[in-house]
Short mmCIF file of C-alpha atoms in Angstrom, two decimals:
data_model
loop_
_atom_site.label_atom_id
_atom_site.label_comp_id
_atom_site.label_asym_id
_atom_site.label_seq_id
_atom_site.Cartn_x
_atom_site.Cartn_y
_atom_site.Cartn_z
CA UNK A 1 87.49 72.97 109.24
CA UNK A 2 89.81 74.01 106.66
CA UNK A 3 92.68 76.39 106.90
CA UNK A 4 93.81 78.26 104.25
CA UNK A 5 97.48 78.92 103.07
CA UNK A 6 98.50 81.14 101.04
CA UNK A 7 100.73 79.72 98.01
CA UNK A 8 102.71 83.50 98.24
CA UNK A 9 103.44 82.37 102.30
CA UNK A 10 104.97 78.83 100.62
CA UNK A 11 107.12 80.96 98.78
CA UNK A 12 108.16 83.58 101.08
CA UNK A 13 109.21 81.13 104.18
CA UNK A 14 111.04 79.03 101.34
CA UNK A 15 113.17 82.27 100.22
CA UNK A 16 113.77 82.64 103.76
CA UNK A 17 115.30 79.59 104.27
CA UNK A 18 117.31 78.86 101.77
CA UNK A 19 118.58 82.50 101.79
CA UNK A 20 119.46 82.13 105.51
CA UNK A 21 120.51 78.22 105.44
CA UNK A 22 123.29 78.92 102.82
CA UNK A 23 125.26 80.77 106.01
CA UNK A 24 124.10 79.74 109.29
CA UNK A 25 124.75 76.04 109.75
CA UNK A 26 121.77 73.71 112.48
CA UNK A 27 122.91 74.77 115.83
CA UNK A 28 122.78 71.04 116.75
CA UNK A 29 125.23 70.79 114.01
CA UNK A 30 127.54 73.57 115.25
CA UNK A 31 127.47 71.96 119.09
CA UNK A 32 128.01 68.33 117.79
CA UNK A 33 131.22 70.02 115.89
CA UNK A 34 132.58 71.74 118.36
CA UNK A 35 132.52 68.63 120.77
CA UNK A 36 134.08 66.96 118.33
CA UNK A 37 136.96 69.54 117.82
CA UNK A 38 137.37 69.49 121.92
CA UNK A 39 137.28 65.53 122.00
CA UNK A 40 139.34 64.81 118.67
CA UNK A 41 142.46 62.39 119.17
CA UNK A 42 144.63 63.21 116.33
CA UNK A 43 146.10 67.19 116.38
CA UNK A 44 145.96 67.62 112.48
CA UNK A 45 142.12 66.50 112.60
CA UNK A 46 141.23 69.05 115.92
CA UNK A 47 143.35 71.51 113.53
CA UNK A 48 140.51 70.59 110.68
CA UNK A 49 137.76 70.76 113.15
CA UNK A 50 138.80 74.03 114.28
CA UNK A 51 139.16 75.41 110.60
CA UNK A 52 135.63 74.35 109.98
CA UNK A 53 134.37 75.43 113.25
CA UNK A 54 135.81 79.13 112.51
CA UNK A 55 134.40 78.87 109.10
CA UNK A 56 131.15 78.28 110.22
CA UNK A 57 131.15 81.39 112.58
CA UNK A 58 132.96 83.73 109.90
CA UNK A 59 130.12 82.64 107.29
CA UNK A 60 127.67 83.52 109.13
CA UNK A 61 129.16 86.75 110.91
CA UNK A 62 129.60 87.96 107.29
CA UNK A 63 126.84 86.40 105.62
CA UNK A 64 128.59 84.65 102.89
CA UNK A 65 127.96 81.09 102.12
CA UNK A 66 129.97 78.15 104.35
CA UNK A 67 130.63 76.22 101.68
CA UNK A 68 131.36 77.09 97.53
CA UNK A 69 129.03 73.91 96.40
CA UNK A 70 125.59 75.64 97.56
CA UNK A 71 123.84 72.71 96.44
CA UNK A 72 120.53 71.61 94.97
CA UNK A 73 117.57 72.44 96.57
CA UNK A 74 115.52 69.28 98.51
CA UNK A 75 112.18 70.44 100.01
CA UNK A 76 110.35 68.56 101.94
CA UNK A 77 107.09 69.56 102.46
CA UNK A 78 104.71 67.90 105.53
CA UNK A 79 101.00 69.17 104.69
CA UNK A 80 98.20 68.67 107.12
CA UNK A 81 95.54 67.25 105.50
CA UNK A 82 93.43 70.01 106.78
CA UNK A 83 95.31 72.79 104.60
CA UNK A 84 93.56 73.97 101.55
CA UNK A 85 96.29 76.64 99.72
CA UNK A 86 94.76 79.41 97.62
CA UNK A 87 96.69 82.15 95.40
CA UNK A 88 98.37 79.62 92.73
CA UNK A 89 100.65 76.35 92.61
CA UNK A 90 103.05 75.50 95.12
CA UNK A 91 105.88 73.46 92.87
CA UNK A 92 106.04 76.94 91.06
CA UNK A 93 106.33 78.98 94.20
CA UNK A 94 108.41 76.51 95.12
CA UNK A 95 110.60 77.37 91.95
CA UNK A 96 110.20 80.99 91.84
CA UNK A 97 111.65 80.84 95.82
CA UNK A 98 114.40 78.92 94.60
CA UNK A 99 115.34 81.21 91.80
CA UNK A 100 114.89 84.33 94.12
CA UNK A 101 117.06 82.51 96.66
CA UNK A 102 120.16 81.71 94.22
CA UNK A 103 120.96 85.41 92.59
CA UNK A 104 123.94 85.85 94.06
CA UNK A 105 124.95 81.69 94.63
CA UNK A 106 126.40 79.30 92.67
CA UNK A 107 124.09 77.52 90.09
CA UNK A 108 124.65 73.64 89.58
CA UNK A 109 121.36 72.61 88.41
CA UNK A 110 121.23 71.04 84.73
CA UNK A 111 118.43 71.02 83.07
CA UNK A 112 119.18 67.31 81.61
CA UNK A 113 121.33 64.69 83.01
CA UNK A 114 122.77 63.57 79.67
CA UNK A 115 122.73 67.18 77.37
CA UNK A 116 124.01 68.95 81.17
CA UNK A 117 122.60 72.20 80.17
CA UNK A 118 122.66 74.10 83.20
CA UNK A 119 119.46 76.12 84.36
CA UNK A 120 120.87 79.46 85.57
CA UNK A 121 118.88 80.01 88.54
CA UNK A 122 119.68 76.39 90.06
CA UNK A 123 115.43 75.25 89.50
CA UNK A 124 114.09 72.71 89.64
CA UNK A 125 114.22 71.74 93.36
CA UNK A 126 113.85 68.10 94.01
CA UNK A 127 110.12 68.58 96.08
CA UNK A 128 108.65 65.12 98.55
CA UNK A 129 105.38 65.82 99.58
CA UNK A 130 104.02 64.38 102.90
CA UNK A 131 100.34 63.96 104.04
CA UNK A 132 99.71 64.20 107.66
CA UNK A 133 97.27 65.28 109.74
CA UNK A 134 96.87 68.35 111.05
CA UNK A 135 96.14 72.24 109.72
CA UNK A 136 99.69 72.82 109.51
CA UNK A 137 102.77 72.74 106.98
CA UNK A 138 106.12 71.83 108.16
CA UNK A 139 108.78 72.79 105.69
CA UNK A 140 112.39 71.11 105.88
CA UNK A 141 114.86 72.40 103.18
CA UNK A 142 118.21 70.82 102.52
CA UNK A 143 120.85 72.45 100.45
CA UNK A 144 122.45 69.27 99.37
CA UNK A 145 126.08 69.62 98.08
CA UNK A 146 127.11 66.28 95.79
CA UNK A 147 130.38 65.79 96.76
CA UNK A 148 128.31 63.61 99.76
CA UNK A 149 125.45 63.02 97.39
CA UNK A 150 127.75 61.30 94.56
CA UNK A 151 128.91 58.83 97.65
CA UNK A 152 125.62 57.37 98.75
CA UNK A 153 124.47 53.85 97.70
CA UNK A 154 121.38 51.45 98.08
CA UNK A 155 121.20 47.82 98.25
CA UNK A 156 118.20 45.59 98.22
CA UNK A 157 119.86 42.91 100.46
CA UNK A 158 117.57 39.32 101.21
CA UNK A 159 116.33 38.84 104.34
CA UNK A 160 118.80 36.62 105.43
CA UNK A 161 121.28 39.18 105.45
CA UNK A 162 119.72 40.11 108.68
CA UNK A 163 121.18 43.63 110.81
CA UNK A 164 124.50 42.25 109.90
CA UNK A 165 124.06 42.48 106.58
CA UNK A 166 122.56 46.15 106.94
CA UNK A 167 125.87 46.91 109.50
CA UNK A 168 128.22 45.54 106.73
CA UNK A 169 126.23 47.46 103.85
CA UNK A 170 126.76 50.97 106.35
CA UNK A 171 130.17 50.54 107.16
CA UNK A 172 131.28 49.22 103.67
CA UNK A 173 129.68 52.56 102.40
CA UNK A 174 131.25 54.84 104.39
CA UNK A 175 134.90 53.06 104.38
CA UNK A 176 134.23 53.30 100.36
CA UNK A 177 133.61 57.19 100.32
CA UNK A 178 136.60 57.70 102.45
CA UNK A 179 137.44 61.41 102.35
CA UNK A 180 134.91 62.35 99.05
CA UNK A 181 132.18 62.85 101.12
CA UNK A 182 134.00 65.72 103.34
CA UNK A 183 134.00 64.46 106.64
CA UNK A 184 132.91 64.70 109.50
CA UNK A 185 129.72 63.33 108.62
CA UNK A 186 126.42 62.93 108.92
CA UNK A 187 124.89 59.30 107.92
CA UNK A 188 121.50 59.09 106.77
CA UNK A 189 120.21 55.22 106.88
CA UNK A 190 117.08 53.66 105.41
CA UNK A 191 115.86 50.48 105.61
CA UNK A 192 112.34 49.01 104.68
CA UNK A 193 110.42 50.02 102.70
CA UNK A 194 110.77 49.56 98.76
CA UNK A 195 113.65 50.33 96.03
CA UNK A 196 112.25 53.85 95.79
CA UNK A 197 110.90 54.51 99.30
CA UNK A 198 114.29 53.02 100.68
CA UNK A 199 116.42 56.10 99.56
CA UNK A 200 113.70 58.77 100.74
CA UNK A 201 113.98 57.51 104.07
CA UNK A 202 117.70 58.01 104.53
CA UNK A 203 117.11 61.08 102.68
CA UNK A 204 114.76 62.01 105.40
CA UNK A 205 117.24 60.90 108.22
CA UNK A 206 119.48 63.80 107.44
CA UNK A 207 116.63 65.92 108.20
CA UNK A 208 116.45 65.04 111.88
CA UNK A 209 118.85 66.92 114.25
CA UNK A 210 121.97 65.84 115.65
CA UNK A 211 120.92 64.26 119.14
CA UNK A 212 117.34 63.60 118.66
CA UNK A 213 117.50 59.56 118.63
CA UNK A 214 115.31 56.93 116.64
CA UNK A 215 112.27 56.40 118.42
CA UNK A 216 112.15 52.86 118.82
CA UNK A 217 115.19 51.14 121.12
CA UNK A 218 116.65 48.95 118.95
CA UNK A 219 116.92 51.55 116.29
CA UNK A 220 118.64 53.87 118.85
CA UNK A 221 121.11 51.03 119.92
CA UNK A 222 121.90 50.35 116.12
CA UNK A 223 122.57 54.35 115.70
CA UNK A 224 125.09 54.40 118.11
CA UNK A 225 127.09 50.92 117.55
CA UNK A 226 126.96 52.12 113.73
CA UNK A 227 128.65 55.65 114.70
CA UNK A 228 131.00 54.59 116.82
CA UNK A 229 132.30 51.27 114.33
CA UNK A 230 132.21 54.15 111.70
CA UNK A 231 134.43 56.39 114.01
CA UNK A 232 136.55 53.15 114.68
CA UNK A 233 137.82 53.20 111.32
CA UNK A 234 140.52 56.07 111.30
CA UNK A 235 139.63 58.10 108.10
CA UNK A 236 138.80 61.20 110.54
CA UNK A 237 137.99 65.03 109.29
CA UNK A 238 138.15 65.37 105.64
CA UNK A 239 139.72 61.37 105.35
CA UNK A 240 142.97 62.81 106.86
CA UNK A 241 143.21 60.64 110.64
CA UNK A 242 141.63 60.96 113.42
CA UNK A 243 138.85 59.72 115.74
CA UNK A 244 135.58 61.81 114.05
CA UNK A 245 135.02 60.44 110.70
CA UNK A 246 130.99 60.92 111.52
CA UNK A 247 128.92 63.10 114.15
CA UNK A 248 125.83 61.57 113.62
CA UNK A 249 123.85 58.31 112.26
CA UNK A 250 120.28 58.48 111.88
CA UNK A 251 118.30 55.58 110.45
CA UNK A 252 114.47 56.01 109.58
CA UNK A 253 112.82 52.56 108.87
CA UNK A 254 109.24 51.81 107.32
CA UNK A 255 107.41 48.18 106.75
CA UNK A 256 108.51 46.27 103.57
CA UNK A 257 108.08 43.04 101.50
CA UNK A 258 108.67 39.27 103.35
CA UNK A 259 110.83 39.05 100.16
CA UNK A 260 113.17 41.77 101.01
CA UNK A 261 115.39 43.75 103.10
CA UNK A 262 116.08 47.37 101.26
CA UNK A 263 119.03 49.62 102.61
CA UNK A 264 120.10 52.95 101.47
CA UNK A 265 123.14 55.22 102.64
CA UNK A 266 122.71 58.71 102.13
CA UNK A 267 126.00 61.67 103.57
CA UNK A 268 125.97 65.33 103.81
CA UNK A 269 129.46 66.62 104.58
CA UNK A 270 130.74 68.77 106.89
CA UNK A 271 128.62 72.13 105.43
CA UNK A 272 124.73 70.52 106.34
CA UNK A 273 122.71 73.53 104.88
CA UNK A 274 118.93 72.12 106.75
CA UNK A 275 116.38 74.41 107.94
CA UNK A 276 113.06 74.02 108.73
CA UNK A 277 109.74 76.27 109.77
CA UNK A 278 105.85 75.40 110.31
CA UNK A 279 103.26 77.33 109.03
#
């Protein structure tokens, strides 16, 4: 049996997230910092940590946004295939939640990436639909600053390249970004699927909280060898020293061609606006 949505409810919860999200950082995000601060090595980088710790706590106290860049808007939306919404179009509510949401923010959405007229009311949002079964829709939101965004990278490596290749690929990323992706960080990985699908699945890695691990084992055991080589090399909180250059890596993986062996790197800095709710 179907269940109706309302389009108006799309909007509404959408508002509400991004209006919230801009201020109140994950809480997996806010315990994963603070370990860090406790457990950092090098004094100016617990110094950083604790800056960005009490940041995090004043923004949201007061309500003001944790970081200047407020981002463009990435929804991803996960609609049970049982959902039938009613009352209108959901990439406009979508829009008009967006434009509702970013009155009082900072707008750094251009209209065309070559004539970089800028929209006013940061629309469009980038929007990834998801089919899944179900009656419900589970929407994830990401406020993606592109100081992190301008550092991520995709490679279709050959087969042969193997998980060393895809290590190499990681690591070489994140060494290359250095401190212009505002560490600490969280590293999105995707490998499989195709040139396009590649870069939507480390998108969607960024999505998953802090401590929740890759399903399958060897996944899991390449998370944690990849965070702690990453950690290994020294560039530490905002590329100044120190042991925590990442918090987190999460890789999501899908089938792909005999032919090929895609990888795609995708940050968000130490301000990870994510929210999600299910309708």
């Amino acid at each position: 049996m179907m269940r109706e949505i309302p389009v108006l409810a799309i909007q509404e919860a959408l508002e509400t997230l991004l209006t919230e999200a801009v201020y109140r950082l994950p809480p997996d995000y806010l315990v994963a910092l603070v370990h860090a601060r406790d457990h950092e090595v090098s004094e100016l980088g617990r110094s950083i940590l604790t800056t960005l710790v009490d940041n995090a706590r004043y923004a949201e106290s007061e309500a003001i946004p944790t970081c200047q860049d407020t981002g463009m808007v990435i929804v991803h939306l996960a609609v049970g295939q049982e959902v039938h919404f009613i009352g209108g179009d959901v990439s406009q509510a979508a829009q008009d939640a967006v434009r509702q949401a970013y009155q009082g923010l900072r707008k750094s959405v251009v209209s065309d990436p070559l004539l970089r007229k800028n929209t006013g009311d940061n629309t469009p949002p980038i929007i990834h639909y998801e089919l899944v079964p179900g009656d419900q829709v589970r929407m994830t939101v990401l406020m993606k600053g592109f100081g992190a965004e301008m550092m991520s990278a995709l490679r279709m490596l050959t087969p042969a390249a193997g998980v060393e290749g895809v290590k190499k690929f990681v690591i070489d990323t994140v060494a290359a970004a250095g401190p212009n992706a505002c560490p600490p960080l969280i590293v999105g990985v995707g490998v499989g699927s195709s040139f396009d699908g590649v870069a939507l699945l480390a998108k969607k890695a960024l999505m998953r909280p802090i401590g929740q691990l890759n399903p399958l084992p060897h996944l899991a055991e390449l998370e944690a060898e990849l965070l702690s080589t990453i950690n290994d090399l020294g560039i530490g909180p905002q590329g100044l020293g120190g042991r925590f250059t990442a918090l987190a890596v999460h890789i999501e993986s899908y089938p792909t061609h005999i032919a090929a062996l895609p990888v795609a790197v995708n940050f968000n800095c130490s301000a990870p606006r994510r929210a999600t709710i299910v309708l």
